[in-house]
Coordinates of C-alpha atoms in Angstrom, one line a residue:
X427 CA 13.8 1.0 11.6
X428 CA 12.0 2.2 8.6
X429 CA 13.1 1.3 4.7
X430 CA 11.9 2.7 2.5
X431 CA 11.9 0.2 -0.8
X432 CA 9.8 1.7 -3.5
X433 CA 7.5 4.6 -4.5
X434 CA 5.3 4.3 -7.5
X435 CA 2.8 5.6 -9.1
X436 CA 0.2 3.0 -10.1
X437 CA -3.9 3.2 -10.5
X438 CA -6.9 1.2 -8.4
X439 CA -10.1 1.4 -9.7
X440 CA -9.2 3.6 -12.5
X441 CA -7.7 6.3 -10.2
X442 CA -4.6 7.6 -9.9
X443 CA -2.9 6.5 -6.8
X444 CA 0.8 6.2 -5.3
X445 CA 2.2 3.1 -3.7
X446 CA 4.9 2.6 -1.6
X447 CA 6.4 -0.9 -0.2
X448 CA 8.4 -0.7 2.8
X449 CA 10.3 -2.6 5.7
X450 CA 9.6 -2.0 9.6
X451 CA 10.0 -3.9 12.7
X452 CA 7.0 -3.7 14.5
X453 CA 6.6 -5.4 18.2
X454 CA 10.1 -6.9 17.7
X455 CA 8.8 -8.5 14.2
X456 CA 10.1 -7.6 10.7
X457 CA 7.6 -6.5 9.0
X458 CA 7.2 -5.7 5.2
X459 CA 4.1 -4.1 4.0
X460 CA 2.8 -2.4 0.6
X461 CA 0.4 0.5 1.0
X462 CA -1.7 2.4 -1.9
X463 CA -2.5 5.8 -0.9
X464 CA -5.9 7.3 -3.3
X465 CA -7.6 10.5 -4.2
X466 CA -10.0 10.9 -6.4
X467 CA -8.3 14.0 -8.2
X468 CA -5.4 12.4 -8.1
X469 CA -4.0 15.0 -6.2
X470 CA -2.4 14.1 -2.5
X471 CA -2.0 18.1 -1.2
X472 CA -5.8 19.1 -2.0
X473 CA -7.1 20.3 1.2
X474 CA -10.3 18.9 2.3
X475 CA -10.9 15.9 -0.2
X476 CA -11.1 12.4 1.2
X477 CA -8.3 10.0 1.0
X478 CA -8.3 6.7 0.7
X479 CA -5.3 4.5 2.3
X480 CA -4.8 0.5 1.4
X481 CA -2.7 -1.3 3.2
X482 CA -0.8 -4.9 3.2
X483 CA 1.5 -6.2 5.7
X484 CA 2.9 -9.2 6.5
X485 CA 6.3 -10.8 8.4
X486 CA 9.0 -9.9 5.8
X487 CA 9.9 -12.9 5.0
X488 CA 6.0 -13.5 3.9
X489 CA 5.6 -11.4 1.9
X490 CA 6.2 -12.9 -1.2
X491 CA 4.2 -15.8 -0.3
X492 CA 0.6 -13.8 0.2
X493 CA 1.6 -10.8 -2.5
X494 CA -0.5 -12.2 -5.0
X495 CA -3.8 -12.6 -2.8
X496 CA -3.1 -8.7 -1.5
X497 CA -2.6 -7.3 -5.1
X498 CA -6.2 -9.3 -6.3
X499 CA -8.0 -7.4 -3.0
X500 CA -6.2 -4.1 -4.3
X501 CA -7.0 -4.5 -8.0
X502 CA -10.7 -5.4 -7.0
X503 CA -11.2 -1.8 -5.1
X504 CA -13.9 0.5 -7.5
X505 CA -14.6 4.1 -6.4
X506 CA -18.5 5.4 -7.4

């Protein structure tokens, strides 16, 4: 049981990305996770260019609690 709860457009390492923040029971858990999805052209339907896919998840009702040290790894991501 997927749900969705956002999709956004933010940046990591000064490149475009999109994030999306979702629900999911995984194994019989409820799950809630955050993922940021990157190119470096900023363009998700170019053919061939690498992708780069971050991901955060935790029990749902977590979370909250361990947001804050997920977002610091996110922010700290730099692309050469």
């Amino acid at each position: 049981d997927y749900k969705l709860i956002s999709y956004t457009d933010i940046t990591v390492g000064s490149l475009p990305a999109k994030e999306a923040v979702y629900t999911a029971s995984l194994n019989n858990y409820k799950t809630k996770a955050k993922q940021a999805y990157i190119t470096k052209s900023g363009n998700f339907t170019n053919k061939g260019e690498n992708a780069f896919i971050i991901t955060y998840v935790s029990l749902e009702e977590d979370y909250d609690k361990y947001l804050p040290i997920a977002q610091k790894s996110i922010d700290s991501f730099k692309f050469l």
